[in-house]
Coordinates of C-alpha atoms in Angstrom, one line a residue:
Chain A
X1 CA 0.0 0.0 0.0
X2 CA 1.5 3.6 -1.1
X3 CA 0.4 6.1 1.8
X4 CA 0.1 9.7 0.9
X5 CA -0.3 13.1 2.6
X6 CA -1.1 16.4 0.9
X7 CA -1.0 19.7 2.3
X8 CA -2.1 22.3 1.7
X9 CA -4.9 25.6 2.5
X10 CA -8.2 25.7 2.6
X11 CA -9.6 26.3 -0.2
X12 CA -6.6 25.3 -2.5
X13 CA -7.9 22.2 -3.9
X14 CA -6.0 20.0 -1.6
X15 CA -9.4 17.5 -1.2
X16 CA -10.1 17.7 -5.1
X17 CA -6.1 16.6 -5.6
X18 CA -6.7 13.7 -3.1
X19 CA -10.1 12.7 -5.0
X20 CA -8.3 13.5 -8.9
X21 CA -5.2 11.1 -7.4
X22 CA -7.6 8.4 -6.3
X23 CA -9.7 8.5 -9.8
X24 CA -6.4 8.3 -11.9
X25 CA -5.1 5.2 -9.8
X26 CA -8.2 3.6 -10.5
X27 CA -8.0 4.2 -14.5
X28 CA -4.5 2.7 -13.5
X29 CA -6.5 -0.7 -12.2
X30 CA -5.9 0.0 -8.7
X31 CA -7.8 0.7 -5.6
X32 CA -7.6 4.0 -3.8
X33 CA -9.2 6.1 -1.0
X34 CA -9.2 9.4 -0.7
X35 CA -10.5 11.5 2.0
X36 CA -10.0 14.8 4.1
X37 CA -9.0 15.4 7.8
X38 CA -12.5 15.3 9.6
X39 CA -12.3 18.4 10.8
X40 CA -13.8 22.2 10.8
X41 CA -12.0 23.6 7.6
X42 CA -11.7 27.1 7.3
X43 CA -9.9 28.8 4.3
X44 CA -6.6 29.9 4.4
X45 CA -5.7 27.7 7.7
X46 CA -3.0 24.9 6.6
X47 CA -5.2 21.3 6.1
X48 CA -4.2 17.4 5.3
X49 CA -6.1 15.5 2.8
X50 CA -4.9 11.7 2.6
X51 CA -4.5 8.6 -0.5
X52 CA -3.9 5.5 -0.5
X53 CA -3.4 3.6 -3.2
X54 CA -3.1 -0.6 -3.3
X55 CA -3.1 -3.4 -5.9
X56 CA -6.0 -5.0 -3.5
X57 CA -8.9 -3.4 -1.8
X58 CA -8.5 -0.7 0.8
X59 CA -9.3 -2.0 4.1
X60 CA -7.6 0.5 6.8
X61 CA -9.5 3.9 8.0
X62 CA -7.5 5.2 10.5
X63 CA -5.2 7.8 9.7
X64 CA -2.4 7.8 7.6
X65 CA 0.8 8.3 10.3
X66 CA 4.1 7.2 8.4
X67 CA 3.2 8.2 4.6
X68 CA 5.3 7.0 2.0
X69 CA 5.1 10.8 0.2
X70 CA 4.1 13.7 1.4
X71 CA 2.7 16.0 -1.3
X72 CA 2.8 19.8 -0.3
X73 CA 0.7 22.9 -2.4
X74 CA 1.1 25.3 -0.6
X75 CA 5.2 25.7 0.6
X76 CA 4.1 28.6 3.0
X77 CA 2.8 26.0 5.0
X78 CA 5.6 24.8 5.6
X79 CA 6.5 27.6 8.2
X80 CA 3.5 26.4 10.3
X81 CA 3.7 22.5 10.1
X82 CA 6.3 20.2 10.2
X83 CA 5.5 18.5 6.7
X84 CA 8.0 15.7 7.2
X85 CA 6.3 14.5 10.5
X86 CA 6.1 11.0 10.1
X87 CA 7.5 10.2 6.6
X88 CA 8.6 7.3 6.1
X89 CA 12.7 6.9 5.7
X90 CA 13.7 7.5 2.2
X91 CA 10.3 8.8 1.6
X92 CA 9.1 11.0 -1.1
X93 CA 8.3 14.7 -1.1
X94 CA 6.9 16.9 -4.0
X95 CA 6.9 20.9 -3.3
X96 CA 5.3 23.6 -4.8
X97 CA 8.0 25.7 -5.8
X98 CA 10.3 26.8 -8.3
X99 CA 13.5 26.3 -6.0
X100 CA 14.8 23.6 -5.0
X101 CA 14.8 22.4 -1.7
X102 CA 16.7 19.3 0.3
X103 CA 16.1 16.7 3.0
X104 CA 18.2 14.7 3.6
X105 CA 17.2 11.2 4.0
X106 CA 14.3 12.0 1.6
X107 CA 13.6 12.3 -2.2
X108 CA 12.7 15.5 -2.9
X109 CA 11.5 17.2 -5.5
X110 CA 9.7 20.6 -7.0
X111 CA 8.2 22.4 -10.0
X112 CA 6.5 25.4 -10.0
X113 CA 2.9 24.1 -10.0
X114 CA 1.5 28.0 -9.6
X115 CA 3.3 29.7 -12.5
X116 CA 2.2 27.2 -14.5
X117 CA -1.1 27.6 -13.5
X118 CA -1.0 31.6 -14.3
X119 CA 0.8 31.2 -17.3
X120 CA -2.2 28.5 -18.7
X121 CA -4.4 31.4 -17.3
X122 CA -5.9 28.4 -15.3
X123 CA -7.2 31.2 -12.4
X124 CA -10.2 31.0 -10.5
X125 CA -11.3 33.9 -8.8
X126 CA -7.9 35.7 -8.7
X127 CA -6.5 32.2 -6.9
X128 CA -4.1 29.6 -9.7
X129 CA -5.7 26.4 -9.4
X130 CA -2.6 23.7 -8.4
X131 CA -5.2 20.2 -7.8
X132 CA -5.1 19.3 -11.5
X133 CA -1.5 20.2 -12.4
X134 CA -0.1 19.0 -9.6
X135 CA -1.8 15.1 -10.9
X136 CA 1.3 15.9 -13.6
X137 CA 4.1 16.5 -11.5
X138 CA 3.0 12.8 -9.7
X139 CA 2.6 11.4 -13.0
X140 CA 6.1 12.3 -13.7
X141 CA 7.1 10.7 -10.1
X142 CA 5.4 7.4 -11.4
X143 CA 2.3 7.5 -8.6
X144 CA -0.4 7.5 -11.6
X145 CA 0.0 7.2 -15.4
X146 CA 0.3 10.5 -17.2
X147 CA -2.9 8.7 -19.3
X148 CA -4.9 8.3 -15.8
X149 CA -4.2 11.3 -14.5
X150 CA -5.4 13.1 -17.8
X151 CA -8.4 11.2 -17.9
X152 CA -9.5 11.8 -14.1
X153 CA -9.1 15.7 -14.7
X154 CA -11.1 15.3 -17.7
X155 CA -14.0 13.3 -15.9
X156 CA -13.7 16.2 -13.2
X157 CA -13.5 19.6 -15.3
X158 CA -14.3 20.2 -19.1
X159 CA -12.3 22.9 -19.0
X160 CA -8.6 22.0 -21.2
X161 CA -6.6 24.6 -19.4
X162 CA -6.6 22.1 -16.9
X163 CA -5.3 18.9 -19.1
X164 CA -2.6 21.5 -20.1
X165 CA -1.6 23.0 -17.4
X166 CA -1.0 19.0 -16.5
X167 CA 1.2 18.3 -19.7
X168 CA 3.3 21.3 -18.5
X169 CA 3.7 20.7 -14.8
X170 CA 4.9 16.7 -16.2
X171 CA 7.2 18.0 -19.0
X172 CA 9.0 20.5 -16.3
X173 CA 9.6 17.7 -14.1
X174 CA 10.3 15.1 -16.6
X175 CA 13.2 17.3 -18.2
Chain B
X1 CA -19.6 1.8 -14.5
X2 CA -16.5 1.9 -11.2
X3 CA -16.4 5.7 -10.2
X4 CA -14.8 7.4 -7.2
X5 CA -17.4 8.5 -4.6
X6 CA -17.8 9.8 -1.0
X7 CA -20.5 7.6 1.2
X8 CA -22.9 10.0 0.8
X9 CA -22.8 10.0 -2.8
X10 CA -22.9 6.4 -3.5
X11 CA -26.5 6.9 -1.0
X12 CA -27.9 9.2 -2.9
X13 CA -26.9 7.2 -6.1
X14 CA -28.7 4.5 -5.1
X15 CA -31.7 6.6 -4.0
X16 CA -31.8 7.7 -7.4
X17 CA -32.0 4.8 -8.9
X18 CA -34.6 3.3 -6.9
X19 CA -36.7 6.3 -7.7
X20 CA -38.5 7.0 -4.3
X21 CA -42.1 9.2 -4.9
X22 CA -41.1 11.3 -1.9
X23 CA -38.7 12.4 0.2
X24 CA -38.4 14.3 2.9
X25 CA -35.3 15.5 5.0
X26 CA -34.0 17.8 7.4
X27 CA -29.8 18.4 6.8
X28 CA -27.4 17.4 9.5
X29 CA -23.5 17.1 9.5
X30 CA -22.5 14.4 8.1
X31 CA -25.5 12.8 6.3
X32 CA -25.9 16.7 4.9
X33 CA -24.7 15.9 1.9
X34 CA -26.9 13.0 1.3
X35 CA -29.9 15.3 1.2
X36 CA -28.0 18.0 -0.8
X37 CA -27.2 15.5 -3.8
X38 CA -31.0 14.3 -3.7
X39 CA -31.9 18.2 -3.9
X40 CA -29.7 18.1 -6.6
X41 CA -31.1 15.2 -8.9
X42 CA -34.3 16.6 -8.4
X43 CA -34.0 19.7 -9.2
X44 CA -32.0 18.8 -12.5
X45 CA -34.7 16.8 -13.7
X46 CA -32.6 13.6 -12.8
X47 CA -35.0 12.2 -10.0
X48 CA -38.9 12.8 -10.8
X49 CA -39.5 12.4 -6.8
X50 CA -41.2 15.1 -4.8
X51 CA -38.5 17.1 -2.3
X52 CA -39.8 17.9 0.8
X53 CA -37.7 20.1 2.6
X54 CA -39.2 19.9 6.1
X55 CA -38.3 22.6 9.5
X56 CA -37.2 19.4 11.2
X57 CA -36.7 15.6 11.8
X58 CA -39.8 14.6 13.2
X59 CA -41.5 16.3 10.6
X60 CA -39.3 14.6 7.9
X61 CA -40.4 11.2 9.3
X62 CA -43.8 12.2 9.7
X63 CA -44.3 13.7 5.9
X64 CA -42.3 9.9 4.9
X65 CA -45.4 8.0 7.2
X66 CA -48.2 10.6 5.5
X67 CA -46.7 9.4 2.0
X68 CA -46.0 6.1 2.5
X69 CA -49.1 5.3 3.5
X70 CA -50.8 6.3 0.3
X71 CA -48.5 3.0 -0.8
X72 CA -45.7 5.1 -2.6
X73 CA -42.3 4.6 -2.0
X74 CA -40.3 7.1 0.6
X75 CA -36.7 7.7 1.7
X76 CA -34.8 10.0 4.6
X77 CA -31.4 10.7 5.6
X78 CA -30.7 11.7 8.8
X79 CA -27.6 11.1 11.8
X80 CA -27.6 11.6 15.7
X81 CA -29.2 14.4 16.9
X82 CA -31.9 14.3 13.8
X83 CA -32.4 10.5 14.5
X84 CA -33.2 10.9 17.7
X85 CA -35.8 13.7 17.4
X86 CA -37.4 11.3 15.0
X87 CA -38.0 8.4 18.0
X88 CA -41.7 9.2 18.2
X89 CA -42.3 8.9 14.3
X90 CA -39.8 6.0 13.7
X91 CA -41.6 3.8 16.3
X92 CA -45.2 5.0 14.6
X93 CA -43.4 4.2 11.2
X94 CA -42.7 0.6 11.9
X95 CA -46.0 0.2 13.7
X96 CA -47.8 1.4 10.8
X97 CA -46.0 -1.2 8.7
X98 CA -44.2 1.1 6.4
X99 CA -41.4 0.1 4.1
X100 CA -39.5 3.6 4.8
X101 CA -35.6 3.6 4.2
X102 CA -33.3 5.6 6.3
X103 CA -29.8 6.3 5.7
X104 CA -28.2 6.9 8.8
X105 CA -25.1 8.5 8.8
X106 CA -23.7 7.2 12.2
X107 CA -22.6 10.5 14.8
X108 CA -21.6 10.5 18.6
X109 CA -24.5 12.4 21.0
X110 CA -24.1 15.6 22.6
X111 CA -22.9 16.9 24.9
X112 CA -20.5 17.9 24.1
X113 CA -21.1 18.8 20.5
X114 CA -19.0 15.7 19.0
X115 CA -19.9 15.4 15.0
X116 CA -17.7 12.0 14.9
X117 CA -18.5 8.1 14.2
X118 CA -20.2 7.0 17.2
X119 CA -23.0 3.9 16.8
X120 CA -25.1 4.7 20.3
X121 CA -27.5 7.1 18.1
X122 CA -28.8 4.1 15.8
X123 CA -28.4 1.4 18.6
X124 CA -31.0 4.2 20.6
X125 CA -33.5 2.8 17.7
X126 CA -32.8 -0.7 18.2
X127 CA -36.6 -1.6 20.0
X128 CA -38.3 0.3 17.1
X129 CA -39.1 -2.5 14.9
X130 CA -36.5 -1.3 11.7
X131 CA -34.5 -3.5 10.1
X132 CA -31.0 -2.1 11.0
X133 CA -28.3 -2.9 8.8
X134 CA -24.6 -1.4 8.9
X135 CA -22.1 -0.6 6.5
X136 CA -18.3 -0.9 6.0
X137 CA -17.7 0.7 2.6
X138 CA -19.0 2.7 0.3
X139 CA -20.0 0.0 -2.6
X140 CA -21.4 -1.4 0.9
X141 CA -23.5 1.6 1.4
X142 CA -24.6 2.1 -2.2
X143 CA -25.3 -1.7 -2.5
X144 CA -27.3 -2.1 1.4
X145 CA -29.6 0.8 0.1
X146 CA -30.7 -0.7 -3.0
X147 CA -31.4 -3.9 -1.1
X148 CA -33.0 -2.2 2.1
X149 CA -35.8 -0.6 -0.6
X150 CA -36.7 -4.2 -2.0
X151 CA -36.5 -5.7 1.7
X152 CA -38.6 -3.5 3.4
X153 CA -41.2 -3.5 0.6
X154 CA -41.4 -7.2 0.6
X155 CA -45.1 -8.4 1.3
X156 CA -43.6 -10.9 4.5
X157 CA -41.4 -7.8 5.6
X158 CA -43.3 -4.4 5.4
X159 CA -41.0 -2.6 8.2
X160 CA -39.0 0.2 7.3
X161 CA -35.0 -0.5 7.1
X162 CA -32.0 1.7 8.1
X163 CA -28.6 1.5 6.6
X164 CA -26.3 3.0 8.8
X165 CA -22.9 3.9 7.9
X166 CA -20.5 5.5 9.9
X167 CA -19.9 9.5 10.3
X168 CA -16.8 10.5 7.9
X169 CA -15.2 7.3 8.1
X170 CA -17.4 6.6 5.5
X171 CA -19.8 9.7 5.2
X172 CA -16.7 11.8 3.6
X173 CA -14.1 9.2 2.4
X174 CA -14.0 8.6 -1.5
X175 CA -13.9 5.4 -1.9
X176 CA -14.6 3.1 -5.9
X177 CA -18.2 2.6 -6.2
X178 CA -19.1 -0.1 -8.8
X179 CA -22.8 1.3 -9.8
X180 CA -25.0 -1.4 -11.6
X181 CA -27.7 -1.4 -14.4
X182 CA -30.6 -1.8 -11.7
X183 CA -33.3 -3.4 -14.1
X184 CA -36.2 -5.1 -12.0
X185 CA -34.2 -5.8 -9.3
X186 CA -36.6 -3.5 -6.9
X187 CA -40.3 -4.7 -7.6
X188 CA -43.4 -2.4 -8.0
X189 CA -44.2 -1.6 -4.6
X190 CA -47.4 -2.9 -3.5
X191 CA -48.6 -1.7 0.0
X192 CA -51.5 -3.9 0.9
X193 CA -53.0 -1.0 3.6
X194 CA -52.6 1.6 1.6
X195 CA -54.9 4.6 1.7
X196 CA -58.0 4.1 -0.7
X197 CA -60.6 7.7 -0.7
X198 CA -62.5 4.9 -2.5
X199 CA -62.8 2.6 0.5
X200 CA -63.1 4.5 3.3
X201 CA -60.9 2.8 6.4
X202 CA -59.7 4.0 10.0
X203 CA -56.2 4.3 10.6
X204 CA -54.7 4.7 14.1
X205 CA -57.6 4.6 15.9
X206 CA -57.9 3.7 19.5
X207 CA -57.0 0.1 19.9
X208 CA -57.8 -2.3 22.7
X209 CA -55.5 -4.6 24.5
X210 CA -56.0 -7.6 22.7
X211 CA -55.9 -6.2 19.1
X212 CA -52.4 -4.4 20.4
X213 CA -51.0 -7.2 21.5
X214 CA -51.6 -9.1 18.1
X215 CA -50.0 -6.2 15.9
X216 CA -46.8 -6.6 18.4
X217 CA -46.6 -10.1 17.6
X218 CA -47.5 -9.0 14.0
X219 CA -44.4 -7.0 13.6
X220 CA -42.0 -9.8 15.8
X221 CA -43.5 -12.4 13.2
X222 CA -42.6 -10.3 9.9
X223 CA -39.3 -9.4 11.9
X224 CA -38.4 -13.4 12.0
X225 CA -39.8 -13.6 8.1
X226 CA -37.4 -11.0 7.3
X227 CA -34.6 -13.4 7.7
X228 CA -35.3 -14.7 5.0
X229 CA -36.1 -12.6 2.2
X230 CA -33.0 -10.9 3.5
X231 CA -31.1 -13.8 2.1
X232 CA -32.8 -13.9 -0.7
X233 CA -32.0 -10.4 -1.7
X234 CA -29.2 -10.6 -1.0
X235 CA -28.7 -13.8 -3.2
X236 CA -30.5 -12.5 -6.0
X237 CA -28.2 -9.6 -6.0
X238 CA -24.8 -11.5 -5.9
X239 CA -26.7 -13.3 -8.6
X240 CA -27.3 -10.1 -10.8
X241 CA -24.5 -8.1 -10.0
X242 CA -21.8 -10.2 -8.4
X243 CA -21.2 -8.8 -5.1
X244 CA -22.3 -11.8 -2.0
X245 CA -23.2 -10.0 1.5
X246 CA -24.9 -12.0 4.6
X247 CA -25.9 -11.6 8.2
X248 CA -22.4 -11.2 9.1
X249 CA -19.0 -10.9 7.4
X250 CA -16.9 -13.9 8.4
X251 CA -12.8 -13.1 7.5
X252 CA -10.5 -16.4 8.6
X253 CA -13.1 -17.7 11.1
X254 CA -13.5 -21.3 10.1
X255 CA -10.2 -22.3 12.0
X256 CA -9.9 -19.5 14.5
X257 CA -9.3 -19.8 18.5
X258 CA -10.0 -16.0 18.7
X259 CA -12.9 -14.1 17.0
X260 CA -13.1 -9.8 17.3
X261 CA -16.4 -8.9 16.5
X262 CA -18.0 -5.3 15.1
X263 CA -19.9 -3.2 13.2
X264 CA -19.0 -0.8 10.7
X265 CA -15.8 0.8 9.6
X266 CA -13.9 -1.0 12.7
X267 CA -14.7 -4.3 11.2
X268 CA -13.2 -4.1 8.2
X269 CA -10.1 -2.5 9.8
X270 CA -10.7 -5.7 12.4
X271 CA -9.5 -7.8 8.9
X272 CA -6.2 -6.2 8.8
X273 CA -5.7 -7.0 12.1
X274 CA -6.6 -10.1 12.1
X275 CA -3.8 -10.9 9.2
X276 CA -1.1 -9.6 11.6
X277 CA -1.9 -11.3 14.4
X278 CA -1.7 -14.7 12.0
X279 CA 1.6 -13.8 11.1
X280 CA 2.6 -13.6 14.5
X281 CA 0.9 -17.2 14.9
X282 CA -2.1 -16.1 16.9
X283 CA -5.4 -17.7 15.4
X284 CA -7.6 -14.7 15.2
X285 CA -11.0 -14.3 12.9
X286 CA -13.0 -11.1 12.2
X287 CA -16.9 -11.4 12.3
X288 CA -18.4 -8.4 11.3
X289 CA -21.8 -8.2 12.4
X290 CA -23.6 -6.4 9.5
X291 CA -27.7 -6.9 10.2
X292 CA -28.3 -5.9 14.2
X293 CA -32.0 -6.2 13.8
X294 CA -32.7 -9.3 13.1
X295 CA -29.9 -10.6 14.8
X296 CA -28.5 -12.6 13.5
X297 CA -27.7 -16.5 14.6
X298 CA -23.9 -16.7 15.5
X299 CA -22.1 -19.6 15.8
X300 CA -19.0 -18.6 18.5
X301 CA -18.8 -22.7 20.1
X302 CA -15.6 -22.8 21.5
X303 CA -14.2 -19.8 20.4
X304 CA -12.6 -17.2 22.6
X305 CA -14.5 -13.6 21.6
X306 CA -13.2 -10.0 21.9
X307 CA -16.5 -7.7 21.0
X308 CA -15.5 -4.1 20.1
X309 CA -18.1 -1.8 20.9
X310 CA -18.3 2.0 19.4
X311 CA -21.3 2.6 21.4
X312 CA -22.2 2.0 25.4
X313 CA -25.5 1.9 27.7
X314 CA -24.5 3.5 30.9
X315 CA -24.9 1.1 33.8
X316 CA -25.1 -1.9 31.6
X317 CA -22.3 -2.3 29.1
X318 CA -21.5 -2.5 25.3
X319 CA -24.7 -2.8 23.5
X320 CA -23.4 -5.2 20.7
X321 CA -21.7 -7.1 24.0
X322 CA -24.3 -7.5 25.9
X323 CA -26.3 -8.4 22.5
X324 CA -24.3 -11.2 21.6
X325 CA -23.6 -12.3 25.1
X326 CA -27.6 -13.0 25.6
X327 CA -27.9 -14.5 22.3
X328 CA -25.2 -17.3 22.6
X329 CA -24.5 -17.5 26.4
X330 CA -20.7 -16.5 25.9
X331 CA -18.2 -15.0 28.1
X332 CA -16.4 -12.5 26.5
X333 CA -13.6 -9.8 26.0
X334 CA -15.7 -6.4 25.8
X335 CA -13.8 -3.8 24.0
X336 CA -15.3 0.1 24.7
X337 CA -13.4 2.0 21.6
X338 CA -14.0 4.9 18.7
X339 CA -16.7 6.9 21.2
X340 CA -17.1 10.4 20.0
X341 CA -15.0 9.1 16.8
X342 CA -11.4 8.5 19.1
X343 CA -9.3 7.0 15.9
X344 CA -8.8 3.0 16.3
X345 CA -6.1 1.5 14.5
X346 CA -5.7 -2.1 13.2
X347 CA -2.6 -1.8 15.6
X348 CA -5.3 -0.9 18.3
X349 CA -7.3 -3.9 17.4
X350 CA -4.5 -6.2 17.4
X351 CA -3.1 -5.5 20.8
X352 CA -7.3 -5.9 22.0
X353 CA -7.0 -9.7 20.7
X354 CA -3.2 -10.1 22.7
X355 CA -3.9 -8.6 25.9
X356 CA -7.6 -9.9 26.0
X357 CA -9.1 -10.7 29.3
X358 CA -12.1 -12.5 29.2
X359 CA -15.2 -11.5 30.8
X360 CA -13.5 -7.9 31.5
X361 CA -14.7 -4.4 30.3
X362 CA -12.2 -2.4 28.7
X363 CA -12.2 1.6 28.0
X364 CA -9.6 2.1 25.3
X365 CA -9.9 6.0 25.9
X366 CA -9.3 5.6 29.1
X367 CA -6.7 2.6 29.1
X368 CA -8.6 0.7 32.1
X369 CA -10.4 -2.3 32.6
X370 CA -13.7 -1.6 34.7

């Protein structure tokens, strides 16, 4: 079973990445879960969304403690909670951001999910939307197919920006 | 067609396609969005029921009870709180012999104001004469609700049923839901009592020892008869769409010394468990109890049994515990856990079947035996 934490705002699309993650694993002929922190979100305050993904059905529902990857949106969050907390050792990590960061004992790796969202004009009101590109930067980190991932966003939102935006966010990190 | 969905959608999924005439609901966190998406298909054209969006929970069951009785078909949602302001109706509804389904999205009881998993709401309903059924996944909680519509509606049955499923464990979690071509697998409903203007009848009238008595047996008797078109719902559907469900869900019983029984979300985690404990050599076997009312017939002979209870009765014990323990004359390890949705892992579970102590009581939040 591959364990996975995302964080990121309220607001951000951090429970729509967990759900887009879990539909592209199934086109990959897995079994996934997805779900939220059960909590009172607000937006703007940091939040967790959890996936896991298995070749056989999902049978655990407690929470994920020692995640294989930890996926973060939103890096300022990062000042706030300690994103590592539990990660596995030799875990992966995928950041938000166009620097490049380092952990040791972990895989780490970025791409600038937001200015590719602004420069595919993919911008809901005045906020870049990072929950379908960032299904490309996993693709490229071999958690879903980039075929999956293309088709969950598609199922999810008619708009192409989104698709593109994707493509882009895979092709950066695939360099 | 296999899609990603939330408990609550996969409910209202199946609603949808077993058309209900009416239905009538009152939100509450976290069965809201069960109502919502029914709102929703209305509105859109998608369901041709009638919405009735009622000022509260009583009223929601009393609007199903006015429509059922005209021998249409009626659904609610409801949780905790909401289910318990419906105790009045939900008793009249079964009394009235009316095939009414209720999801109920399982929540703790306030005070304090706790919105998590807790069962002790539905178990509260347990003397009402409903079927109560609970759930452990999503395709569990879309399947259950298609079946509850043709069990309740069944000429032996005619008793409402409840599928219960637990607060955001499974209310909020996206899970792969495997909807099926429904065809004729839910029959015409036929309500035998129903209303007529053309043949004038008295309904809920004042009623004399004797004839009271003989609708109480009335409802025990279709309550016994249910066991079996249960099973052959339940058939017919693994028949049609491939997916087998029972009284209980037995996982590595047949050659098992220990057996952790419960309901819901914890019994399917009680699975993973019950593989680690194997690999450490301990015999252990999950039994999920799935149907609560009727109760089903469990076989526990010389078994050792570690009951995990996400519910209590103050001065008495675990419901499902002392259930089980009148039914088959066992002593048992009774296991208090997951109140007011306190997270239990399979970890948890695990170290429940090592350190059991039969015929104790033992508060996990509270790490002591009582």
């Amino acid at each position: 079973m591959y364990e996975i934490r995302i964080h990121s705002r309220g607001g951000q699309g951090g429970v729509t990445a967990a759900r887009l993650l879990a539909m592209a694993a199934l086109h990959d002929g897995k079994y996934a879960t997805a779900c939220p922190f059960y909590g009172a979100e607000r937006r703007g305050a940091p939040i967790v969304s959890f996936v896991r993904i298995d070749d056989k059905p999902i049978k655990v529902y407690s929470q994920i403690r020692q995640p294989d990857m930890v996926v973060v949106l939103d890096a300022s969050v990062m000042d706030v909670v300690d994103v590592l907390h539990g990660l596995k050792k030799g875990g992966r990590i995928f950041i938000n951001s166009a620097g490049k960061r380092e952990f040791a004992g972990f895989e780490c790796r970025n791409v600038d999910l937001t200015g590719i969202a602004l420069r595919e004009n993919l911008v809901v009101s005045g906020s870049p939307i990072l929950n379908t590109p960032v299904l490309g930067a996993l693709a490229s980190m071999g958690i879903i197919t980039a075929d999956s991932a293309k088709k969950a966003i598609r199922e999810m939102f008619s708009d192409e920006r989104n698709v593109k935006a994707a493509e882009a966010a895979y092709k950066e990190m695939s360099a | 067609m296999k899609k990603i969905a939330t408990g609550n959608k996969a409910v209202a999924e199946a609603v949808k396609q077993a058309n209900p005439t009416v239905v009538a609901a009152y939100p509450i966190t976290p069965q809201t969005e069960i109502v919502e998406q029914i709102a929703e298909f209305v509105t859109s054209g998608q369901m041709p029921a009638r919405y009735i969006a009622v000022e509260s929970e009583h009223s929601a069951m009393a609007a199903c009870i006015g429509a059922s009785i005209t021998g249409i078909r009626t659904f609610t949602a409801t949780s905790s709180h909401g289910l318990l302001y419906m105790h009045e109706m939900t008793n009249w509804a079964a009394g009235a012999r009316l095939p009414i389904v209720m999801a109920n999205v399982n929540r703790s009881l306030g005070p304090g104001w706790n919105i998590w998993a807790e069962h002790t709401d539905a178990l509260q309903e347990r003397d009402t004469g409903w079927l109560q059924v609970y759930v452990s996944t999503v395709q569990e909680a879309y399947d259950a609700t298609l079946m509850a519509f043709r069990i309740a509606e069944h000429n032996d049955v005619l008793l409402p049923v409840m599928v219960n499923l637990d607060g955001f464990l499974l209310s909020h979690i996206m899970q792969p839901v495997d909807t099926v071509e429904l065809g004729d697998f839910i029959p015409k409903i036929h309500l035998p009592h129903a209303i007529d203007p053309k043949h004038p009848a008295g309904y809920g009238t004042l009623t004399g020892p004797d004839q009271q008595f003989k609708f109480r047996w009335e409802i025990e008797r279709s309550m016994r008869d249910s066991v079996k078109v249960i099973e052959e719902t339940e058939k017919e559907f693994a028949k049609r769409f491939g997916r087998k469900y029972g009284f209980t869900e037995n996982y590595r019983c047949e050659d098992a010394d220990v057996i952790v029984i419960a309901m819901g979300t914890l019994g399917k985690e009680a699975e993973v468990a019950v593989d680690l404990l194997r690999n450490e050599g301990i015999k252990a076997g999950s039994m999920r109890i799935r149907w609560l009312r009727p109760f089903p017939k469990l076989d526990l002979k010389g078994k050792e049994v570690v009951v995990i209870d996400r519910d209590y009765s103050f001065g008495f014990g675990g419901i499902l515990a002392g259930e089980i323990r009148s039914k088959t004359g066992i002593s048992l390890y009774s296991v208090i856990a997951g109140l007011g949705g306190q997270e239990v892992t399979y970890d948890d579970i695990a170290d429940f079947v090592r350190t059991r102590r039969t015929g104790e009581e033992f508060w996990f939040g509270v790490n002591a035996h009582v």
